[in-house]
PDB file of C-alpha atoms in Angstrom:
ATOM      1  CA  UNK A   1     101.976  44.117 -53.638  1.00 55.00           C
ATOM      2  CA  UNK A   2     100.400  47.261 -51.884  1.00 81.00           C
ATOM      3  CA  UNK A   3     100.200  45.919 -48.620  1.00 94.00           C
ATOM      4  CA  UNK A   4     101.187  42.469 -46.704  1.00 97.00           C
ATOM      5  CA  UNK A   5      98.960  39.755 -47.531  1.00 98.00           C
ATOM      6  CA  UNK A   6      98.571  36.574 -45.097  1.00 98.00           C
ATOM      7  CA  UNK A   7      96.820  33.320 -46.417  1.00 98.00           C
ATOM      8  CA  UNK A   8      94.409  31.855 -44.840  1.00 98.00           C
ATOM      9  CA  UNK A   9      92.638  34.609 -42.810  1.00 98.00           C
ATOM     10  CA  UNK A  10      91.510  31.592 -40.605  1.00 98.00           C
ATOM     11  CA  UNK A  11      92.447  28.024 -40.263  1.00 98.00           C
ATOM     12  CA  UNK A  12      90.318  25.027 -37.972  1.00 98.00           C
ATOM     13  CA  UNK A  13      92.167  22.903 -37.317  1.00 98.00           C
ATOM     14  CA  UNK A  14      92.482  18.769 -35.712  1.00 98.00           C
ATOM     15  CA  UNK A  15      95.377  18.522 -33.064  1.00 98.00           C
ATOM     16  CA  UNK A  16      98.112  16.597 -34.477  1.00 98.00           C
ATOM     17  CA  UNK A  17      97.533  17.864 -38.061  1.00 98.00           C
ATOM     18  CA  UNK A  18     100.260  19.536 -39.637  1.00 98.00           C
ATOM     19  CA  UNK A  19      99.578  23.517 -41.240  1.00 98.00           C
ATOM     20  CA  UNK A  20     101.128  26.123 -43.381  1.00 98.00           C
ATOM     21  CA  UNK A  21     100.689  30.160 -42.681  1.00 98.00           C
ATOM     22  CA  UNK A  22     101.838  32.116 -45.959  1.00 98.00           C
ATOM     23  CA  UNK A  23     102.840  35.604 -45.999  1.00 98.00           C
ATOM     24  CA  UNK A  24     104.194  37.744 -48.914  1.00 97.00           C
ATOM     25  CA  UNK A  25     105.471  40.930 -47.573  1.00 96.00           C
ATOM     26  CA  UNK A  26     105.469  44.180 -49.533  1.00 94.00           C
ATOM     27  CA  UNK A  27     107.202  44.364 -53.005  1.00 92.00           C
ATOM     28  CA  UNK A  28     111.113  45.214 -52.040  1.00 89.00           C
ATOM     29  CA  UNK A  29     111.087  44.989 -48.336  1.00 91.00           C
ATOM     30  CA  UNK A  30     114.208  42.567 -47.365  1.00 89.00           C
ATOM     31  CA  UNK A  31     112.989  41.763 -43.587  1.00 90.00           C
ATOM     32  CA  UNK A  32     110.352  39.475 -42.879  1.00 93.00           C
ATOM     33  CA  UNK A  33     108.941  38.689 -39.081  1.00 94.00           C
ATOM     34  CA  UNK A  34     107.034  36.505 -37.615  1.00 97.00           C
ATOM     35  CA  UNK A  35     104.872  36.778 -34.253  1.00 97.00           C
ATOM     36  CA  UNK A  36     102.032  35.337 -32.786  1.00 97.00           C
ATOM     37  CA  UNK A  37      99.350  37.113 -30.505  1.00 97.00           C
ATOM     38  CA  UNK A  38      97.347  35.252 -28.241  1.00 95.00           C
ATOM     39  CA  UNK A  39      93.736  36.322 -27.296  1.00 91.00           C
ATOM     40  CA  UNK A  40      94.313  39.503 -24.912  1.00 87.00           C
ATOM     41  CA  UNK A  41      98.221  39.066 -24.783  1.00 91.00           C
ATOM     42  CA  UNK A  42     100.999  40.882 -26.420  1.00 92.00           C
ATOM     43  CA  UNK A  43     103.592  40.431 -29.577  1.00 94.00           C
ATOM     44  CA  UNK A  44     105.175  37.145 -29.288  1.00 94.00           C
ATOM     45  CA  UNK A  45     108.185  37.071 -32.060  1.00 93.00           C
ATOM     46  CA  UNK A  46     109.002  33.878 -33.428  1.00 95.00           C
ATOM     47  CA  UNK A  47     111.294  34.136 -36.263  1.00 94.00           C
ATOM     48  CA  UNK A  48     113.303  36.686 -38.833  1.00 91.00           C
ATOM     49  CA  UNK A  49     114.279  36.960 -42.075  1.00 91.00           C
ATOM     50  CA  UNK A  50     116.429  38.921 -43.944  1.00 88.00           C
ATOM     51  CA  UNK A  51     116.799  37.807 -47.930  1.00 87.00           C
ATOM     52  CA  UNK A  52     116.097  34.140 -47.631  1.00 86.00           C
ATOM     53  CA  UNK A  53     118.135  33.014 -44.752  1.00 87.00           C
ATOM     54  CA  UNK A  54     116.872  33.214 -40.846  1.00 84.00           C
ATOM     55  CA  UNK A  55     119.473  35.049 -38.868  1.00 80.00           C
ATOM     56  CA  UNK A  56     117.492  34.889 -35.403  1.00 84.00           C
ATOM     57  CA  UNK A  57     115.076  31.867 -34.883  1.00 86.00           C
ATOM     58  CA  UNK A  58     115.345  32.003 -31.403  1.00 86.00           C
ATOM     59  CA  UNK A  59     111.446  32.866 -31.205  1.00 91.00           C
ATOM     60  CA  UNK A  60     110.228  29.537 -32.197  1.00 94.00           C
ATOM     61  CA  UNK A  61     108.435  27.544 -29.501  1.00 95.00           C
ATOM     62  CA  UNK A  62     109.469  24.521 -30.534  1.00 94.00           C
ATOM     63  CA  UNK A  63     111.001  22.838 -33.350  1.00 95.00           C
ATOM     64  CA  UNK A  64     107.263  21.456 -34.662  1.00 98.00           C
ATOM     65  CA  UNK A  65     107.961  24.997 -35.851  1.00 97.00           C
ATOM     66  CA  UNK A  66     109.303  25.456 -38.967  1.00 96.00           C
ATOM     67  CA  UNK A  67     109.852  28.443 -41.351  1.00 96.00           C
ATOM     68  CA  UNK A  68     111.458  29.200 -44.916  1.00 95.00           C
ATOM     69  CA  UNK A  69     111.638  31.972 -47.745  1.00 95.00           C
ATOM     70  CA  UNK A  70     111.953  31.480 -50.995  1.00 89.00           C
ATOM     71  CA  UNK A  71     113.544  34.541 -53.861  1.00 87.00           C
ATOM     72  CA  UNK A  72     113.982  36.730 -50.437  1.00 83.00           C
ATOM     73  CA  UNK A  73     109.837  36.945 -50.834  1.00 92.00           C
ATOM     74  CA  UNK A  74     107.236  34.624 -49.658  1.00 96.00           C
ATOM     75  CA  UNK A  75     107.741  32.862 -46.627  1.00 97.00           C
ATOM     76  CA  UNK A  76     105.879  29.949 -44.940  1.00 97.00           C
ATOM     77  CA  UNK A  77     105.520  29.055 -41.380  1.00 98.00           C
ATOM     78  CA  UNK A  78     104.672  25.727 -40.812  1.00 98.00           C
ATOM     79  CA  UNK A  79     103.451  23.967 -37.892  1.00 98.00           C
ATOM     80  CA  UNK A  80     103.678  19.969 -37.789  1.00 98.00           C
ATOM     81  CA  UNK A  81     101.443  18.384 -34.882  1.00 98.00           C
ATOM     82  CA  UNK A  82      99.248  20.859 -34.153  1.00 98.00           C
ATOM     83  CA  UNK A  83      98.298  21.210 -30.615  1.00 98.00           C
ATOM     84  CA  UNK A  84      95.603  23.087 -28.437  1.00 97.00           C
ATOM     85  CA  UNK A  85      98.342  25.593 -26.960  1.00 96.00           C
ATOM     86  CA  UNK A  86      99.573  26.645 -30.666  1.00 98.00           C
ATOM     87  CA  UNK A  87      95.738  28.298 -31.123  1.00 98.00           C
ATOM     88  CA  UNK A  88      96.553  32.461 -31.787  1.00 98.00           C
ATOM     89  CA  UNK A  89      96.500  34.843 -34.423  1.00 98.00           C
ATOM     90  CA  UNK A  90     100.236  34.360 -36.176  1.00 98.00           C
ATOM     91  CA  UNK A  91     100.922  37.662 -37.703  1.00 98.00           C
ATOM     92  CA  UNK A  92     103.346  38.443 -40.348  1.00 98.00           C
ATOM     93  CA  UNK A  93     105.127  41.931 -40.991  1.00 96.00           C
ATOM     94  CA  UNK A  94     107.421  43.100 -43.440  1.00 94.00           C
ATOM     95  CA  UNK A  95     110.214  46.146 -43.378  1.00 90.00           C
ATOM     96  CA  UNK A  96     112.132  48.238 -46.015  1.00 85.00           C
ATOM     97  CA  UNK A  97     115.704  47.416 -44.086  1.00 74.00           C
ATOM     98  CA  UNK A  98     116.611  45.877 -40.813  1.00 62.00           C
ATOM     99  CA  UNK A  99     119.761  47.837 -40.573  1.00 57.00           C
ATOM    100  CA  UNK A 100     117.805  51.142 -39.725  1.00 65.00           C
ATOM    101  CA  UNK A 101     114.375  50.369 -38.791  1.00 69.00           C
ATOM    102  CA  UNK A 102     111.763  52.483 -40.791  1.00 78.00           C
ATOM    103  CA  UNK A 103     108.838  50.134 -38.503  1.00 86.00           C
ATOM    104  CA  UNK A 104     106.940  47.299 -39.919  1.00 91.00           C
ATOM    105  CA  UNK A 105     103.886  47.017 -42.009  1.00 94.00           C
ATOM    106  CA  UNK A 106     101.830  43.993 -40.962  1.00 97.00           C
ATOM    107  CA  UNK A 107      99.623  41.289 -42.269  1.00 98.00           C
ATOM    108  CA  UNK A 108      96.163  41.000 -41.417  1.00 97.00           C
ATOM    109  CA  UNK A 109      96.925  37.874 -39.656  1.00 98.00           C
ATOM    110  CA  UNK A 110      96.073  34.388 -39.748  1.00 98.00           C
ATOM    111  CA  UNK A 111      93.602  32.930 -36.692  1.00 98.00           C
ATOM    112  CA  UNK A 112      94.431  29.667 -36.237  1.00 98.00           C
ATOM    113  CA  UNK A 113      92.109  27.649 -34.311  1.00 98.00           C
ATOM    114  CA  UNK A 114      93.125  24.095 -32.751  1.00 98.00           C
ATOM    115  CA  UNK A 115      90.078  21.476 -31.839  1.00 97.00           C
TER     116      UNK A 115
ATOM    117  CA  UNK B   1     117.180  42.032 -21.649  1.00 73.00           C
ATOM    118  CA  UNK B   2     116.207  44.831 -23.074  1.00 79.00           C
ATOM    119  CA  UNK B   3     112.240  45.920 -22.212  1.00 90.00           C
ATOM    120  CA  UNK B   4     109.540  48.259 -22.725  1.00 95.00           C
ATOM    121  CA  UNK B   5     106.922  48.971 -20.437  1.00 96.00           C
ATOM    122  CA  UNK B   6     104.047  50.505 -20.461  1.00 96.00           C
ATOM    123  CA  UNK B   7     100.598  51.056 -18.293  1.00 91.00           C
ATOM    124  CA  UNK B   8      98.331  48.242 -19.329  1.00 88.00           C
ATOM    125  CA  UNK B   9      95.034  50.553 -18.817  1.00 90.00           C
ATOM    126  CA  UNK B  10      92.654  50.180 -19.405  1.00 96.00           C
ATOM    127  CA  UNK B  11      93.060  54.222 -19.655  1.00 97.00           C
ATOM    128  CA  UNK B  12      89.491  56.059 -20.080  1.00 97.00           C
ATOM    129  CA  UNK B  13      89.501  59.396 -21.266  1.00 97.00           C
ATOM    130  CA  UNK B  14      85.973  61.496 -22.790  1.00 98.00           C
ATOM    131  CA  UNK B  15      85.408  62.533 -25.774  1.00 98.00           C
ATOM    132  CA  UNK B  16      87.154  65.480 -27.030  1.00 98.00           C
ATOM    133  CA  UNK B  17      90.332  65.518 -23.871  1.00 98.00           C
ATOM    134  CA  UNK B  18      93.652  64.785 -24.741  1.00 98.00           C
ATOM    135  CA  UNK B  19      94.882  61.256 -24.491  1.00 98.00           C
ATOM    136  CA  UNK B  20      98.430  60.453 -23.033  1.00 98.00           C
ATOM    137  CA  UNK B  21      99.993  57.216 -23.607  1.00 98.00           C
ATOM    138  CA  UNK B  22     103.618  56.823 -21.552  1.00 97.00           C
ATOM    139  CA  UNK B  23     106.388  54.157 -22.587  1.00 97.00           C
ATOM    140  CA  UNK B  24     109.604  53.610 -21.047  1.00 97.00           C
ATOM    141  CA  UNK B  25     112.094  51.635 -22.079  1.00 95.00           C
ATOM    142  CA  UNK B  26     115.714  50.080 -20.749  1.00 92.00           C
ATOM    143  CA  UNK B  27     117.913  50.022 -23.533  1.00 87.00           C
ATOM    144  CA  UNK B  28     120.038  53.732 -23.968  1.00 87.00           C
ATOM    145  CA  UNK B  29     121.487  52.880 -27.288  1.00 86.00           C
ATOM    146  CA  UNK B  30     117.870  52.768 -28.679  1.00 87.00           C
ATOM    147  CA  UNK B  31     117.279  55.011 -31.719  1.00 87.00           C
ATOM    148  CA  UNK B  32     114.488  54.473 -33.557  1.00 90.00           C
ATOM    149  CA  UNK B  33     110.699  54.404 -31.575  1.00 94.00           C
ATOM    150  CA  UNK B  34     107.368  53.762 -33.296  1.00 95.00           C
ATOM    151  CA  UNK B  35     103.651  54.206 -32.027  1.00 97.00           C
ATOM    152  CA  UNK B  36     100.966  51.594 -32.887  1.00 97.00           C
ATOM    153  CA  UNK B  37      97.443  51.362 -32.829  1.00 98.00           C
ATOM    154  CA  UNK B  38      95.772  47.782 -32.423  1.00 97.00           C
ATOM    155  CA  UNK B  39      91.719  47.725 -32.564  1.00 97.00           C
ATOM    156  CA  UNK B  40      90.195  44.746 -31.402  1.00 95.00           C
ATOM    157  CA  UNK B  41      90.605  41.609 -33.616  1.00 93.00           C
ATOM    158  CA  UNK B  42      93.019  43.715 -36.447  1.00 96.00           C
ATOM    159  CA  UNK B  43      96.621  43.670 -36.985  1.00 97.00           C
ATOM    160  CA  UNK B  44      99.056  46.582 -35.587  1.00 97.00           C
ATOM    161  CA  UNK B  45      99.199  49.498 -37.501  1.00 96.00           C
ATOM    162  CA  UNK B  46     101.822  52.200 -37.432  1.00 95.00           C
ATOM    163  CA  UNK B  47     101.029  55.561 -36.753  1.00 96.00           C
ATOM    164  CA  UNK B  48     104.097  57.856 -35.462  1.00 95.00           C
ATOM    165  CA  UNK B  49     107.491  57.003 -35.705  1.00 94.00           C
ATOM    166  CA  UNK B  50     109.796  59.573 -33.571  1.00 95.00           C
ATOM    167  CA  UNK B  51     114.018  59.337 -34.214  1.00 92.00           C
ATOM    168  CA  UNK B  52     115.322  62.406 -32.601  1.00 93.00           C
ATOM    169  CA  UNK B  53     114.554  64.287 -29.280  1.00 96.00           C
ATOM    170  CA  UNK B  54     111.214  66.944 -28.920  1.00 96.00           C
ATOM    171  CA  UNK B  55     107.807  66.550 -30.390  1.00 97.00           C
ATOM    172  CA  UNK B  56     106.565  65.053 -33.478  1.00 97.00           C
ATOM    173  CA  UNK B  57     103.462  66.011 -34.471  1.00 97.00           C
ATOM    174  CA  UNK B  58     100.852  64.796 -37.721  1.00 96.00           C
ATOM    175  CA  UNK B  59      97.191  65.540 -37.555  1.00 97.00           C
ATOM    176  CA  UNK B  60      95.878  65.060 -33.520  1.00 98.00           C
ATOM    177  CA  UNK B  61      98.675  62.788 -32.727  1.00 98.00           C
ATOM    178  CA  UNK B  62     102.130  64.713 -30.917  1.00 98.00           C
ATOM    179  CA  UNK B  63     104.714  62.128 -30.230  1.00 98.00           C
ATOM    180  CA  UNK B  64     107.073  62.815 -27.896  1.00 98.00           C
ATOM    181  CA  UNK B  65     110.814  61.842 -26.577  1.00 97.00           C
ATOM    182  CA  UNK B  66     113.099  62.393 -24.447  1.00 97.00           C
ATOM    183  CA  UNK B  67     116.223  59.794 -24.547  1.00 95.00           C
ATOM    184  CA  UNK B  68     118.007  61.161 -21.487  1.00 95.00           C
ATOM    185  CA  UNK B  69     114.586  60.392 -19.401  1.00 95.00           C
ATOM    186  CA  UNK B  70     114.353  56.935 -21.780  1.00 95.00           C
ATOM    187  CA  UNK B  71     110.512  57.827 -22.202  1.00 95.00           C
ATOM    188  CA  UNK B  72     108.559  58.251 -25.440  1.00 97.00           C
ATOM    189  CA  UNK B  73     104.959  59.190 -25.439  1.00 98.00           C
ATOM    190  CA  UNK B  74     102.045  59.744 -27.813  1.00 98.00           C
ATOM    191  CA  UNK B  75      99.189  62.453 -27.348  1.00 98.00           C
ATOM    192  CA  UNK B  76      96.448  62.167 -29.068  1.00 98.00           C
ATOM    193  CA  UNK B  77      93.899  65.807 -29.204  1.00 98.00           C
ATOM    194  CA  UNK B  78      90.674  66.052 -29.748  1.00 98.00           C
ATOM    195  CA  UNK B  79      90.251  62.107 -28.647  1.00 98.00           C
ATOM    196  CA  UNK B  80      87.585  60.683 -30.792  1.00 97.00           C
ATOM    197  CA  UNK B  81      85.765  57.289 -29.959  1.00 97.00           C
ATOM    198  CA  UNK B  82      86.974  56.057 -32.796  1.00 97.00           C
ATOM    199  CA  UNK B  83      90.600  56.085 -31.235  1.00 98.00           C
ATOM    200  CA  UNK B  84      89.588  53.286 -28.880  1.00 98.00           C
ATOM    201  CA  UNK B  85      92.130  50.760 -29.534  1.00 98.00           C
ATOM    202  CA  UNK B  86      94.964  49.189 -28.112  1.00 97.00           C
ATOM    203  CA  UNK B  87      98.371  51.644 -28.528  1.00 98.00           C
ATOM    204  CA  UNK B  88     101.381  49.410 -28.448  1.00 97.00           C
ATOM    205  CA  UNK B  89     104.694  51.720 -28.119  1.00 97.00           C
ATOM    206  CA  UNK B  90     108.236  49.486 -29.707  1.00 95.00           C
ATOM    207  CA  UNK B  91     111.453  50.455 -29.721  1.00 93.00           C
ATOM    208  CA  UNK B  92     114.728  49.277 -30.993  1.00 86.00           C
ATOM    209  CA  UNK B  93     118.743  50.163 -31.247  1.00 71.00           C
ATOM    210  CA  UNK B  94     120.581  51.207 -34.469  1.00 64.00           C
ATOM    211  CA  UNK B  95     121.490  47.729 -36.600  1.00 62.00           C
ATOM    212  CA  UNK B  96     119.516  45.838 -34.606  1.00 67.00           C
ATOM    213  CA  UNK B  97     117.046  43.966 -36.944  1.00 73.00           C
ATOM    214  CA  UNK B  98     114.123  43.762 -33.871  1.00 81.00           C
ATOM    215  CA  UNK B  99     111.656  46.102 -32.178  1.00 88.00           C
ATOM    216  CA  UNK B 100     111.037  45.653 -28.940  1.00 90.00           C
ATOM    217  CA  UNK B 101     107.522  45.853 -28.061  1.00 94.00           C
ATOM    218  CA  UNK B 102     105.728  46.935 -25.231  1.00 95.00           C
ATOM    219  CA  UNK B 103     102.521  44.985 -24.033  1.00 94.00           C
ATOM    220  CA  UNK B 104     100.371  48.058 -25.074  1.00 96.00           C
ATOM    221  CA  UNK B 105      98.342  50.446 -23.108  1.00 97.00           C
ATOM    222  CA  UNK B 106      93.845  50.121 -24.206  1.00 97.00           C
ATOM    223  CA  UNK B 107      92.793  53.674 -24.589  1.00 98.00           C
ATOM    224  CA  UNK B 108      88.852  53.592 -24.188  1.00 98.00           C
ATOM    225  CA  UNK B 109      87.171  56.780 -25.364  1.00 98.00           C
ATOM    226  CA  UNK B 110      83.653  57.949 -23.925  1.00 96.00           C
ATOM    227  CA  UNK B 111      81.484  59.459 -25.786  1.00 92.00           C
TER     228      UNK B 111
END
């Protein structure tokens, strides 16, 4: 597609339910990232792709965090358990190459919102 | 651990002056550096990206850097309110897959 495109734009939420954050990155670009951004704080990375596998999940909070991609395209981010603390806008952002870093293109993000 | 820094603002600059926006980072082998602009509530959105030593310029926006100083820094002319935003400066090293942001710096511009 043109641009990165992140689905929901929002999620509500109950603690201890279980969600799933798509993201399809731009047509060709092998790299895939994931962050989250909490209100008034910076870029927290959580978890890279390149192709389908995950070289670097070192970002991950926890392991109620979970993430895959599937034909080096889509990739899901799923939460299991929800809780309070994981509330923050998890962004998604795509690149042409890892090796030599042309920058990302992100997502519009999703807000996810934990009651 | 590699790190960026820069001044967290906020940074308030009138309408029309010349905006400066400083980031310094740790990491010498670094070799690519990008320039973001954040607004309130939106996703990060690239806006210079500066490879090589000297000044980069497109439209108001100069970037600037200087590897033996570690510094990179973005100047933006003619500021416009509409720049108001949050300018996040990242950096990273040749093969390495990751950028290494810094916590941003909120430009306010007054009209």
């Amino acid at each position: 597609g043109a641009g990165v495109s992140q689905s929901p734009s929002n999620k509500v939420t109950e603690k201890g339910k279980d969600v799933e954050l798509r993201c399809d990155p731009i047509s060709g670009h092998t790299a895939l990232y994931w962050y989250r951004q909490s209100l008034g704080q910076g870029l927290e990375f959580l978890i890279y792709f390149q192709g389908n596998s995950a070289p670097d999940k070192s970002g991950l909070p926890s392991d109620r965090f979970s993430a895959e991609r599937t034909g080096g395209s889509v990739s899901t981010l799923t939460i299991q358990r929800t809780q309070q603390e994981d509330s923050a806008v998890y962004l998604c952002a795509s690149s042409l190459s890892s090796v030599f870093n042309y920058g990302y293109t992100f997502g519009s993000g999703t807000r996810l919102t934990v009651v | 651990q590699k790190e960026v820094e820069q001044n967290s603002g906020p940074l308030s600059v009138p309408e029309g002056a010349i905006a400066s926006l400083n980031c310094t980072y740790s990491d010498r082998g670094s070799q690519s550096f990008f320039w973001y602009r954040q607004y309130s509530g939106k996703s990060p959105e690239l806006i210079m990206s500066i490879y090589s030593n000297g000044d980069k310029e497109d439209g108001r926006f100069t970037a600037q850097l200087n590897k033996a100083s570690q510094y990179v820094s973005l100047l933006i002319r003619d500021s416009q309110p509409s720049d108001s935003a949050t300018y996040l400066c990242a950096v990273n090293e040749y093969s390495n897959y990751q950028l290494i942001w810094g916590a941003g710096t909120k430009l306010i511009i007054k009209p």
